[in-house]
PDB file of C-alpha atoms in Angstrom:
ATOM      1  CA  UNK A1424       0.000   0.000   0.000  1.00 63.00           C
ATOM      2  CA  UNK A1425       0.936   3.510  -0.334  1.00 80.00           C
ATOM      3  CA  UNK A1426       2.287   5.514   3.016  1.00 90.00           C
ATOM      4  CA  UNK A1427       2.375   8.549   4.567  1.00 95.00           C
ATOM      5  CA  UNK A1428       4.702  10.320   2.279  1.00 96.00           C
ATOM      6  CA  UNK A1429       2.619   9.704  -1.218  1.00 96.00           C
ATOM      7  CA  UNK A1430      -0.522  10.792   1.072  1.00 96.00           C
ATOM      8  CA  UNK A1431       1.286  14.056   1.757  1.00 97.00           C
ATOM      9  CA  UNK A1432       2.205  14.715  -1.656  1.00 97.00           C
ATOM     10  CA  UNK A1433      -0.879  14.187  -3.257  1.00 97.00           C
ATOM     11  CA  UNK A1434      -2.707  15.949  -0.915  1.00 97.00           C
ATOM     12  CA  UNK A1435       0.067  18.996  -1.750  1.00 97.00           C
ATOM     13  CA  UNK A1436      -0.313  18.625  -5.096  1.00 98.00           C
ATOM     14  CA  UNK A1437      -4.449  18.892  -4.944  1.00 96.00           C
ATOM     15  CA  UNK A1438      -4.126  22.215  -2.966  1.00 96.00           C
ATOM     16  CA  UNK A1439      -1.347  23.584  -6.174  1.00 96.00           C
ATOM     17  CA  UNK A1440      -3.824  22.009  -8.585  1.00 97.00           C
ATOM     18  CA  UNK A1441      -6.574  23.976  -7.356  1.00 96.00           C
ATOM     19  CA  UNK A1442      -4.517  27.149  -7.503  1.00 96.00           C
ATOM     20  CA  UNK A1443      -4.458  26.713 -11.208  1.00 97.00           C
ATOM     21  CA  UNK A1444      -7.509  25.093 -11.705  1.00 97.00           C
ATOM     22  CA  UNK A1445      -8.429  29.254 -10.815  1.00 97.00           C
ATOM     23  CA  UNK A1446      -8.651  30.055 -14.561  1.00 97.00           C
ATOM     24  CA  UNK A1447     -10.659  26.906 -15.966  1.00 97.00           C
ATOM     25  CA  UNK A1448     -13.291  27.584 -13.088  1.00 97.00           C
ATOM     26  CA  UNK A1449     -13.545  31.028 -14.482  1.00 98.00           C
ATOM     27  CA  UNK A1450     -13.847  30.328 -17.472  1.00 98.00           C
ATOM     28  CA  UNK A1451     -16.893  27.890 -16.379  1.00 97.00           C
ATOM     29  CA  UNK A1452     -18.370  29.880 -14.431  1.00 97.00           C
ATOM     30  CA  UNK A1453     -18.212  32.649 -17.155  1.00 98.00           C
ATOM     31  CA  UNK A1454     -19.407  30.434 -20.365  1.00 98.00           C
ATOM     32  CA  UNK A1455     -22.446  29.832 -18.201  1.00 98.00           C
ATOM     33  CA  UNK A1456     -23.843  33.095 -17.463  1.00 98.00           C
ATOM     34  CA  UNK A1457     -22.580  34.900 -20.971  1.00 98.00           C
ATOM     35  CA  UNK A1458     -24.075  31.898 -22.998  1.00 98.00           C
ATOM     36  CA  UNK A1459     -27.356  31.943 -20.986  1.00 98.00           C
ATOM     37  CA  UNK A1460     -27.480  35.686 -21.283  1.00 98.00           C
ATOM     38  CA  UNK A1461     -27.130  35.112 -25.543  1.00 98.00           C
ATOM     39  CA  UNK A1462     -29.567  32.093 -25.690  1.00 97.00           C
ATOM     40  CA  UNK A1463     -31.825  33.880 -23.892  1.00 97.00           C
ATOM     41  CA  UNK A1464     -31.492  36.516 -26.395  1.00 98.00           C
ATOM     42  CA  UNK A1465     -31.827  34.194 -28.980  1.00 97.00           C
ATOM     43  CA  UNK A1466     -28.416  34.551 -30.064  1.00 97.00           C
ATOM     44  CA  UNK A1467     -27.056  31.282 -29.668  1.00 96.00           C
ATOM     45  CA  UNK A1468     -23.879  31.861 -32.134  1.00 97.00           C
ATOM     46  CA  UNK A1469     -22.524  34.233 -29.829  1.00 98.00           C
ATOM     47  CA  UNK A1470     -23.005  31.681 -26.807  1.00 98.00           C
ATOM     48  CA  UNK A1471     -20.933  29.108 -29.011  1.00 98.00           C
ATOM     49  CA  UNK A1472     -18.284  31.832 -29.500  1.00 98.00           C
ATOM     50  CA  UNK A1473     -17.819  32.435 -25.989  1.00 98.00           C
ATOM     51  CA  UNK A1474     -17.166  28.936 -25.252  1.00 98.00           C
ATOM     52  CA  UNK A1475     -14.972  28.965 -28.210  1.00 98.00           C
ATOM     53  CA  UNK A1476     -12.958  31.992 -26.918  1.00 98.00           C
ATOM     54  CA  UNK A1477     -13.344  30.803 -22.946  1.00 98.00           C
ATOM     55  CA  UNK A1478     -11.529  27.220 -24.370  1.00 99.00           C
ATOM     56  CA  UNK A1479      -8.662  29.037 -26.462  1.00 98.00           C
ATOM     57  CA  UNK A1480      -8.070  30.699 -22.764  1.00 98.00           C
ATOM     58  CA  UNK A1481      -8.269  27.638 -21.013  1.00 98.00           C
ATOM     59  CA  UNK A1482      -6.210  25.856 -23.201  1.00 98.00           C
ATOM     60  CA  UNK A1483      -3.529  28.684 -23.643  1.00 98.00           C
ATOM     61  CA  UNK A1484      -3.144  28.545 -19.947  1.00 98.00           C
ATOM     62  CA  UNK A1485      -3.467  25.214 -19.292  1.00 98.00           C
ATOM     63  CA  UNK A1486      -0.533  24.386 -21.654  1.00 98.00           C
ATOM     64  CA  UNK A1487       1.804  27.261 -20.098  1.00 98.00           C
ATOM     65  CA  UNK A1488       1.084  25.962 -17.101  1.00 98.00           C
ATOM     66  CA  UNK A1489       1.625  22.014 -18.165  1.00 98.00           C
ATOM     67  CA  UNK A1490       5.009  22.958 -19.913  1.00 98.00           C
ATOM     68  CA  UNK A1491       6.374  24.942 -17.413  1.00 98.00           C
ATOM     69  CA  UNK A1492       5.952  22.721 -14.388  1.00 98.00           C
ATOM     70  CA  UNK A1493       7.564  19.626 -16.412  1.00 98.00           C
ATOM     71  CA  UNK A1494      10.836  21.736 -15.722  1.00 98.00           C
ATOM     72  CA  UNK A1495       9.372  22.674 -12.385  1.00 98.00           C
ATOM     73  CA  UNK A1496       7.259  20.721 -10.606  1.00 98.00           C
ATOM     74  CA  UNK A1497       9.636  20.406  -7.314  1.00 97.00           C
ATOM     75  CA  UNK A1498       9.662  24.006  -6.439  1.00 97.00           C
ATOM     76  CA  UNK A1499       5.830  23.961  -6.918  1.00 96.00           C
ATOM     77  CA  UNK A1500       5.521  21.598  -3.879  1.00 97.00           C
ATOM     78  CA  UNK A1501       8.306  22.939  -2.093  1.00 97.00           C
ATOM     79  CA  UNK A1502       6.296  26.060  -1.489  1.00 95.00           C
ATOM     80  CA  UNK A1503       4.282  23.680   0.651  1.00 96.00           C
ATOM     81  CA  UNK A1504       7.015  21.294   2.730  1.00 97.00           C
ATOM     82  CA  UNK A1505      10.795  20.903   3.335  1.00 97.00           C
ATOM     83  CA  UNK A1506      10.422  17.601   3.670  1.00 97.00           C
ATOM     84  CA  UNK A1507      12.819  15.958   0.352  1.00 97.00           C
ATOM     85  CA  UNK A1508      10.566  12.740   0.001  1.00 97.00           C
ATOM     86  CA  UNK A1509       7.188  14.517  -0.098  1.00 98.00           C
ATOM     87  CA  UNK A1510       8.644  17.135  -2.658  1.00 98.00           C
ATOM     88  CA  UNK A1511       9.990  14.396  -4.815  1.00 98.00           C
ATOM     89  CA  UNK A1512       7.195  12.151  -4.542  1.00 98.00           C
ATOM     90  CA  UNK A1513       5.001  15.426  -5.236  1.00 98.00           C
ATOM     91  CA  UNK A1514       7.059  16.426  -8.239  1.00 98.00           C
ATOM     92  CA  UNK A1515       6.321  12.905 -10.260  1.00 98.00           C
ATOM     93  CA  UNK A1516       2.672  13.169  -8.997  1.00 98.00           C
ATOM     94  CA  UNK A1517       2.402  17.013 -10.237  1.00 98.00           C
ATOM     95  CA  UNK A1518       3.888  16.190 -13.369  1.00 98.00           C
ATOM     96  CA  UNK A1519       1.098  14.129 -14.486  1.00 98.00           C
ATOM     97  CA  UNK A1520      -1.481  15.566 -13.104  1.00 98.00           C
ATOM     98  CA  UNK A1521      -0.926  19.253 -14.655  1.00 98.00           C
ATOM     99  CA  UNK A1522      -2.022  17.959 -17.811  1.00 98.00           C
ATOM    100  CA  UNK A1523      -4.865  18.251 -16.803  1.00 98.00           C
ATOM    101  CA  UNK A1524      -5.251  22.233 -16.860  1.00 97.00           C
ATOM    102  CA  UNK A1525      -5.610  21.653 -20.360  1.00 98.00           C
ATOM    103  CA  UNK A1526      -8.934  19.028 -20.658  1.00 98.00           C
ATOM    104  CA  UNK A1527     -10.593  19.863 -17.688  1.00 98.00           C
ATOM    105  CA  UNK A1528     -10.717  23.768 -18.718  1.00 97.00           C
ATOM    106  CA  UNK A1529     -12.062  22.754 -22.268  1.00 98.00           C
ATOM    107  CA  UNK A1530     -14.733  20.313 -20.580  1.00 98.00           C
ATOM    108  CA  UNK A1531     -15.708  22.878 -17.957  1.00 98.00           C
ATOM    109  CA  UNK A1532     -16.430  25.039 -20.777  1.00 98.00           C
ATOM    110  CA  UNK A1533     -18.166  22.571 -22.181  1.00 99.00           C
ATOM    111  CA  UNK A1534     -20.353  22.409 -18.729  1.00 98.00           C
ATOM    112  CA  UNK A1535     -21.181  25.607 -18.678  1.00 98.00           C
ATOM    113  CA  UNK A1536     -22.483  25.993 -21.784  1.00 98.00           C
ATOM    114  CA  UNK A1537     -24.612  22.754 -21.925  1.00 98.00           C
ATOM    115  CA  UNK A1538     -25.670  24.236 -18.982  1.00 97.00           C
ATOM    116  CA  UNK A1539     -26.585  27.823 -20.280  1.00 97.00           C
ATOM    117  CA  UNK A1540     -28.601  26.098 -23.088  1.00 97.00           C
ATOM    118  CA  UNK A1541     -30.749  23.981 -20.186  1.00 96.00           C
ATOM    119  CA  UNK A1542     -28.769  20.494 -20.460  1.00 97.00           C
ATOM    120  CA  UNK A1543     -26.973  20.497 -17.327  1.00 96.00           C
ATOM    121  CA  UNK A1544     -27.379  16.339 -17.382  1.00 98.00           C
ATOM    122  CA  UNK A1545     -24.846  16.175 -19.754  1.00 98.00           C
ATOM    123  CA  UNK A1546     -22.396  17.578 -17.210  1.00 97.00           C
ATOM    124  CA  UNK A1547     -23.305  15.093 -14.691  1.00 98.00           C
ATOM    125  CA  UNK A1548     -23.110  12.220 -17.014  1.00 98.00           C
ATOM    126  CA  UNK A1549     -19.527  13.310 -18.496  1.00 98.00           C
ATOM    127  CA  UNK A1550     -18.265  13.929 -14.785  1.00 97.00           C
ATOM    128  CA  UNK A1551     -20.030  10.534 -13.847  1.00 98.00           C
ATOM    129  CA  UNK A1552     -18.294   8.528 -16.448  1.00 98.00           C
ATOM    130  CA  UNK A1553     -15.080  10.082 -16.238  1.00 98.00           C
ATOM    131  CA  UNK A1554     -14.819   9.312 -12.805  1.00 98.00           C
ATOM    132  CA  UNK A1555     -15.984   5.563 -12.602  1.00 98.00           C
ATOM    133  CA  UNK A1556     -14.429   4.538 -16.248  1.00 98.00           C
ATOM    134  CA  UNK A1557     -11.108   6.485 -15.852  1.00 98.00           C
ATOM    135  CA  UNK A1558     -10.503   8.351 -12.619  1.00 98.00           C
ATOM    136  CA  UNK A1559     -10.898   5.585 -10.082  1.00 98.00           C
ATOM    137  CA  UNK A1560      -9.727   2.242 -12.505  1.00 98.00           C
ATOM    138  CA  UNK A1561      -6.453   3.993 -13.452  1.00 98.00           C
ATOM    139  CA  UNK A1562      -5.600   5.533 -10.336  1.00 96.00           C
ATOM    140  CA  UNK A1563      -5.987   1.964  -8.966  1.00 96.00           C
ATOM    141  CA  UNK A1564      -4.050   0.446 -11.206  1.00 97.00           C
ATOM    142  CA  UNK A1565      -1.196   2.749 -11.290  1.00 96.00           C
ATOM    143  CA  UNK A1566      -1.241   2.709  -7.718  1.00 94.00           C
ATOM    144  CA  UNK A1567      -0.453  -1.345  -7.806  1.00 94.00           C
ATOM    145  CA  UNK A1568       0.716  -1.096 -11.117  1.00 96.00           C
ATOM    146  CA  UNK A1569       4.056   1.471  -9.903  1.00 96.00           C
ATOM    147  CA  UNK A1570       4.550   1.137  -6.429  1.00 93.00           C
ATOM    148  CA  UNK A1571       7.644   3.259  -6.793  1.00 93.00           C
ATOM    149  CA  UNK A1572       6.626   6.684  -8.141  1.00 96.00           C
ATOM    150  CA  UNK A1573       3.413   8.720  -8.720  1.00 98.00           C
ATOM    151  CA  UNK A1574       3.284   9.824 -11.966  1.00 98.00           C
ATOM    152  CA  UNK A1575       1.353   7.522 -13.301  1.00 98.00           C
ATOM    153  CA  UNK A1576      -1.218   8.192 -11.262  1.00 97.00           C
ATOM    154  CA  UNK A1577      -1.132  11.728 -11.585  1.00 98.00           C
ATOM    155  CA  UNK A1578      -2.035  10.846 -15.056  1.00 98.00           C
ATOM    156  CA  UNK A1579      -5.179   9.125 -14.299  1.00 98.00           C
ATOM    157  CA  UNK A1580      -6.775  12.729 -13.468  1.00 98.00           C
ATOM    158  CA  UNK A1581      -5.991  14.219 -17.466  1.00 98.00           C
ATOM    159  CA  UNK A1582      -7.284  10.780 -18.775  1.00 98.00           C
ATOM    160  CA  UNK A1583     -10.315  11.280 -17.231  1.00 98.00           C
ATOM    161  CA  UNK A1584     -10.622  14.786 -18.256  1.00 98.00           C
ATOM    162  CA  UNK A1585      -9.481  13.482 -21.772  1.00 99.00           C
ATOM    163  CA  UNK A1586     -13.114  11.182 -21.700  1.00 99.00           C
ATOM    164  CA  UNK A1587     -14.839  14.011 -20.437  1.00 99.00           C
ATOM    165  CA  UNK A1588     -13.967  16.196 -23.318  1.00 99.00           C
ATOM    166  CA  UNK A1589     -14.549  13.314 -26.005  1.00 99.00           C
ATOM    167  CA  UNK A1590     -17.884  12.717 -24.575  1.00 99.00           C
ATOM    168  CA  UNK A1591     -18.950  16.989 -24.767  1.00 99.00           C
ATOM    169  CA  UNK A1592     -17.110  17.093 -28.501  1.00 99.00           C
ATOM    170  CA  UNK A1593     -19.291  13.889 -29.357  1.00 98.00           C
ATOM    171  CA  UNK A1594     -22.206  15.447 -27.533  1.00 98.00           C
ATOM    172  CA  UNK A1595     -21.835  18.626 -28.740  1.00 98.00           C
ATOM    173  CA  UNK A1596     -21.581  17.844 -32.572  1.00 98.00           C
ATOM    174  CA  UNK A1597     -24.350  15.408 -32.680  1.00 98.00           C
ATOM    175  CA  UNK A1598     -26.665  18.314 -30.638  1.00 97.00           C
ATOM    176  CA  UNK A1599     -25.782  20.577 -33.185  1.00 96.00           C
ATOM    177  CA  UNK A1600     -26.603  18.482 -36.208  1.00 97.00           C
ATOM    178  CA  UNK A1601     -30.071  17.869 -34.582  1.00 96.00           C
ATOM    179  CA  UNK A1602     -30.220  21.783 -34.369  1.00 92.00           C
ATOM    180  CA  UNK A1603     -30.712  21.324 -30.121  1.00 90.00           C
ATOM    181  CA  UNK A1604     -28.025  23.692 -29.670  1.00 88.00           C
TER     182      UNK A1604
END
C-alpha cells in the first residue's frame, strides 16, 4: 500500500492544482452566465463563441502551465514542505497531473455551456463517467501497477478529463446536427 509520504504529496499537489484550476473555473463559471445571457437573447452563435474563446483561454493557460511545471514541478511543492521525500514524490505526482489544466478547462467550458442552453445532465453524465471509467480504474491500477513513483497516477486525473472532453465534442456535434443547440 501507499504511506504517509505519497498521502502528503498528493494531498500537496491537490491544494497547487486547485490554484491553477483558478482560470478553468472562471472560465466555467463565465461560459455559463454569458451563454445563458445570448440564448436567452436568442443569439445562440454568440453563446458558441464564448465557449470557443473561454476554451482558447483555457487551453492557452493550461498548456503554459503544463510545460512549465515539467521543468518545475519540485519548487511547486516545495512552497508547501521541506520535507525531500514529499517534494519528490510530489514532483512525479504534479507532473502528471498538470495535464490536466488543459482538458478539464475545455470540458468545464463545455459544462457551462450545456448548462446555459438547459442540459446540465450532460455535465453530470460526463463527470459521472469520467470518474468511474477512468478516474478511479487507473488511479488503482497505477497505484499497484508502480509502487515506486506517482506519476502515473497523476495521469489518471488528465485521462479522465481526456473522456470528459470526447464525450462533450461527441455530444456537442451530434446536438448541433439535430439543431438542439
Amino acid at each position: 500500500g501507499r504511506g504517509l509520504n505519497d498521502a502528503a504529496a498528493v494531498g500537496i499537489v491537490e491544494k497547487f492544482i486547485g490554484l491553477l484550476f483558478i482560470v478553468p473555473s472562471a472560465m466555467l463559471a463565465t461560459v455559463s452566465a454569458i451563454a445563458a445571457q445570448n440564448i436567452g437573447a436568442k443569439k445562440p452563435e454568440r453563446a458558441r463563441k464564448t465557449m470557443e474563446y473561454a476554451i482558447a483561454i483555457s487551453v492557452g493557460f493550461g498548456t503554459i502551465a503544463a510545460v512549465t511545471l515539467q521543468f518545475i514541478p519540485e519548487y511547486a511543492v516545495r512552497i508547501f514542505t521541506s520535507d525531500s521525500t514529499v517534494i519528490t514524490l510530489g514532483g512525479q505526482y504534479l507532473k502528471g497531473y498538470v495535464w490536466d489544466c488543459i482538458f478539464a478547462g475545455i470540458h468545464f467550458c463545455f459544462s457551462g455551456f450545456f448548462t446555459a442552453c438547459g442540459y446540465s445532465i450532460i455535465s453530470f453524465c460526463h463527470n459521472f463517467l469520467s470518474i468511474v471509467c477512468a478516474r478511479i480504474p487507473l488511479s488503482c491500477l497505477a497505484s499497484v501497477k508502480f509502487p515506486d513513483t506517482l506519476f502515473p497516477m497523476g495521469l489518471a486525473s488528465p485521462a479522465g478529463s481526456l473522456l470528459s472532453v470526447i464525450i462533450c465534442v461527441t455530444v456537442y456535434i451530434v446536438m448541433r446536427r439535430k439543431g438542439k443547440l
